[in-house]
Amino acid sequence: MQRTTVIQQEPWELRAEATWGNAPAGQDVVALRDENDQLRRALAGRAVIDQARGMVMILTPCRRGAARKLLVDVSRQCDARLPEVAAALVAAWEGKPLPEHMHRAMRRTLRRFHSDTQGCDSRPSSGSSRRERP
């Protein structure tokens, strides 16, 4: 893989000389734009996942890793991608109904989650080493 070298013709004009591999510069631009679009979609999906995870953390209440695991379990049950499940959950928070299959999967996952972990142990118990202020 080669790096693109920029040669300055005039202070206001720049052009690329080298290409990535053996492909012409036009194909490289198309490939880089496709990669850029893919990365933008991935970042947007991650933001939605983080928002849905925060919602689960507040509503359940549980820790970050447990909330992600819960969302992953729902996405596996629904045979849907994690960003799709997260987007549906965020949309449900905003008033749009959650699709029925996701609703059932969420209910099953929450039941199993609470029976396995007894609420996720995210809050310190009364006998913890954390001191309360007088």
GROMACS .gro file of C-alpha atoms in nm:
model
  134
    1MET     CA    1   0.000   0.000   0.000
    2GLN     CA    2   0.138   0.338  -0.098
    3ARG     CA    3   0.066   0.671   0.057
    4THR     CA    4  -0.083   0.950  -0.146
    5THR     CA    5   0.169   1.221  -0.211
    6VAL     CA    6   0.044   1.574  -0.251
    7ILE     CA    7   0.239   1.797  -0.485
    8GLN     CA    8   0.177   2.166  -0.467
    9GLN     CA    9   0.144   2.328  -0.808
   10GLU     CA   10   0.022   2.663  -0.693
   11PRO     CA   11  -0.066   2.774  -0.340
   12TRP     CA   12  -0.436   2.724  -0.417
   13GLU     CA   13  -0.412   2.403  -0.627
   14LEU     CA   14  -0.326   2.062  -0.491
   15ARG     CA   15  -0.328   1.733  -0.678
   16ALA     CA   16  -0.259   1.377  -0.577
   17GLU     CA   17   0.020   1.194  -0.758
   18ALA     CA   18   0.050   0.849  -0.608
   19THR     CA   19  -0.234   0.601  -0.576
   20TRP     CA   20  -0.322   0.323  -0.335
   21GLY     CA   21  -0.178   0.008  -0.485
   22ASN     CA   22  -0.227  -0.018  -0.861
   23ALA     CA   23  -0.571   0.141  -0.880
   24PRO     CA   24  -0.616   0.476  -1.051
   25ALA     CA   25  -0.677   0.779  -0.832
   26GLY     CA   26  -1.049   0.794  -0.925
   27GLN     CA   27  -1.113   0.446  -0.792
   28ASP     CA   28  -0.924   0.533  -0.473
   29VAL     CA   29  -1.146   0.834  -0.417
   30VAL     CA   30  -1.455   0.617  -0.460
   31ALA     CA   31  -1.315   0.353  -0.223
   32LEU     CA   32  -1.223   0.617   0.036
   33ARG     CA   33  -1.568   0.774   0.013
   34ASP     CA   34  -1.729   0.433   0.060
   35GLU     CA   35  -1.508   0.367   0.361
   36ASN     CA   36  -1.588   0.712   0.500
   37ASP     CA   37  -1.963   0.647   0.461
   38GLN     CA   38  -1.926   0.310   0.631
   39LEU     CA   39  -1.739   0.465   0.923
   40ARG     CA   40  -2.002   0.739   0.958
   41ARG     CA   41  -2.277   0.477   0.973
   42ALA     CA   42  -2.079   0.281   1.231
   43LEU     CA   43  -2.033   0.590   1.448
   44ALA     CA   44  -2.401   0.679   1.420
   45GLY     CA   45  -2.491   0.322   1.516
   46ARG     CA   46  -2.257   0.335   1.812
   47ALA     CA   47  -2.415   0.658   1.934
   48VAL     CA   48  -2.760   0.499   1.923
   49ILE     CA   49  -2.627   0.190   2.102
   50ASP     CA   50  -2.476   0.408   2.374
   51GLN     CA   51  -2.803   0.596   2.413
   52ALA     CA   52  -3.004   0.274   2.439
   53ARG     CA   53  -2.751   0.128   2.682
   54GLY     CA   54  -2.789   0.436   2.901
   55MET     CA   55  -3.165   0.394   2.894
   56VAL     CA   56  -3.133   0.030   3.000
   57MET     CA   57  -2.890   0.126   3.277
   58ILE     CA   58  -3.139   0.375   3.417
   59LEU     CA   59  -3.449   0.161   3.381
   60THR     CA   60  -3.308  -0.172   3.496
   61PRO     CA   61  -3.079  -0.038   3.694
   62CYS     CA   62  -2.756  -0.211   3.606
   63ARG     CA   63  -2.400  -0.151   3.501
   64ARG     CA   64  -2.274  -0.065   3.157
   65GLY     CA   65  -2.155  -0.413   3.058
   66ALA     CA   66  -2.474  -0.579   3.177
   67ALA     CA   67  -2.685  -0.329   2.981
   68ARG     CA   68  -2.490  -0.402   2.663
   69LYS     CA   69  -2.524  -0.777   2.721
   70LEU     CA   70  -2.897  -0.733   2.760
   71LEU     CA   71  -2.921  -0.544   2.429
   72VAL     CA   72  -2.705  -0.806   2.256
   73ASP     CA   73  -2.930  -1.084   2.388
   74VAL     CA   74  -3.238  -0.906   2.253
   75SER     CA   75  -3.073  -0.854   1.914
   76ARG     CA   76  -2.984  -1.225   1.893
   77GLN     CA   77  -3.336  -1.332   1.982
   78CYS     CA   78  -3.481  -1.096   1.722
   79ASP     CA   79  -3.222  -1.188   1.461
   80ALA     CA   80  -3.156  -0.817   1.416
   81ARG     CA   81  -2.841  -0.608   1.429
   82LEU     CA   82  -2.760  -0.435   1.755
   83PRO     CA   83  -2.798  -0.081   1.610
   84GLU     CA   84  -3.146  -0.174   1.484
   85VAL     CA   85  -3.254  -0.293   1.829
   86ALA     CA   86  -3.101   0.014   1.992
   87ALA     CA   87  -3.272   0.248   1.744
   88ALA     CA   88  -3.607   0.078   1.805
   89LEU     CA   89  -3.565   0.113   2.180
   90VAL     CA   90  -3.476   0.482   2.151
   91ALA     CA   91  -3.772   0.536   1.917
   92ALA     CA   92  -3.998   0.360   2.170
   93TRP     CA   93  -3.876   0.600   2.436
   94GLU     CA   94  -3.979   0.883   2.206
   95GLY     CA   95  -4.331   0.743   2.161
   96LYS     CA   96  -4.307   0.504   1.866
   97PRO     CA   97  -4.427   0.151   1.956
   98LEU     CA   98  -4.158  -0.113   1.994
   99PRO     CA   99  -4.202  -0.391   1.734
  100GLU     CA  100  -4.383  -0.688   1.889
  101HIS     CA  101  -4.102  -0.939   1.836
  102MET     CA  102  -3.854  -0.702   2.004
  103HIS     CA  103  -4.100  -0.636   2.285
  104ARG     CA  104  -4.133  -1.011   2.355
  105ALA     CA  105  -3.756  -1.061   2.334
  106MET     CA  106  -3.694  -0.768   2.569
  107ARG     CA  107  -3.944  -0.906   2.818
  108ARG     CA  108  -3.787  -1.255   2.810
  109THR     CA  109  -3.437  -1.113   2.842
  110LEU     CA  110  -3.532  -0.889   3.134
  111ARG     CA  111  -3.699  -1.175   3.317
  112ARG     CA  112  -3.395  -1.398   3.273
  113PHE     CA  113  -3.162  -1.113   3.357
  114HIS     CA  114  -3.337  -1.032   3.686
  115SER     CA  115  -3.373  -1.395   3.789
  116ASP     CA  116  -3.002  -1.463   3.718
  117THR     CA  117  -2.854  -1.152   3.876
  118GLN     CA  118  -3.116  -1.031   4.120
  119GLY     CA  119  -3.113  -0.682   3.972
  120CYS     CA  120  -2.757  -0.669   3.843
  121ASP     CA  121  -2.590  -0.577   4.174
  122SER     CA  122  -2.516  -0.228   4.048
  123ARG     CA  123  -2.589  -0.060   4.380
  124PRO     CA  124  -2.376  -0.122   4.687
  125SER     CA  125  -2.549  -0.320   4.958
  126SER     CA  126  -2.602  -0.180   5.305
  127GLY     CA  127  -2.306  -0.377   5.439
  128SER     CA  128  -2.059  -0.245   5.183
  129SER     CA  129  -1.729  -0.079   5.265
  130ARG     CA  130  -1.858   0.255   5.140
  131ARG     CA  131  -1.916   0.492   5.431
  132GLU     CA  132  -2.218   0.709   5.466
  133ARG     CA  133  -2.172   1.065   5.579
  134PRO     CA  134  -2.328   1.155   5.915
   0.00000   0.00000   0.00000
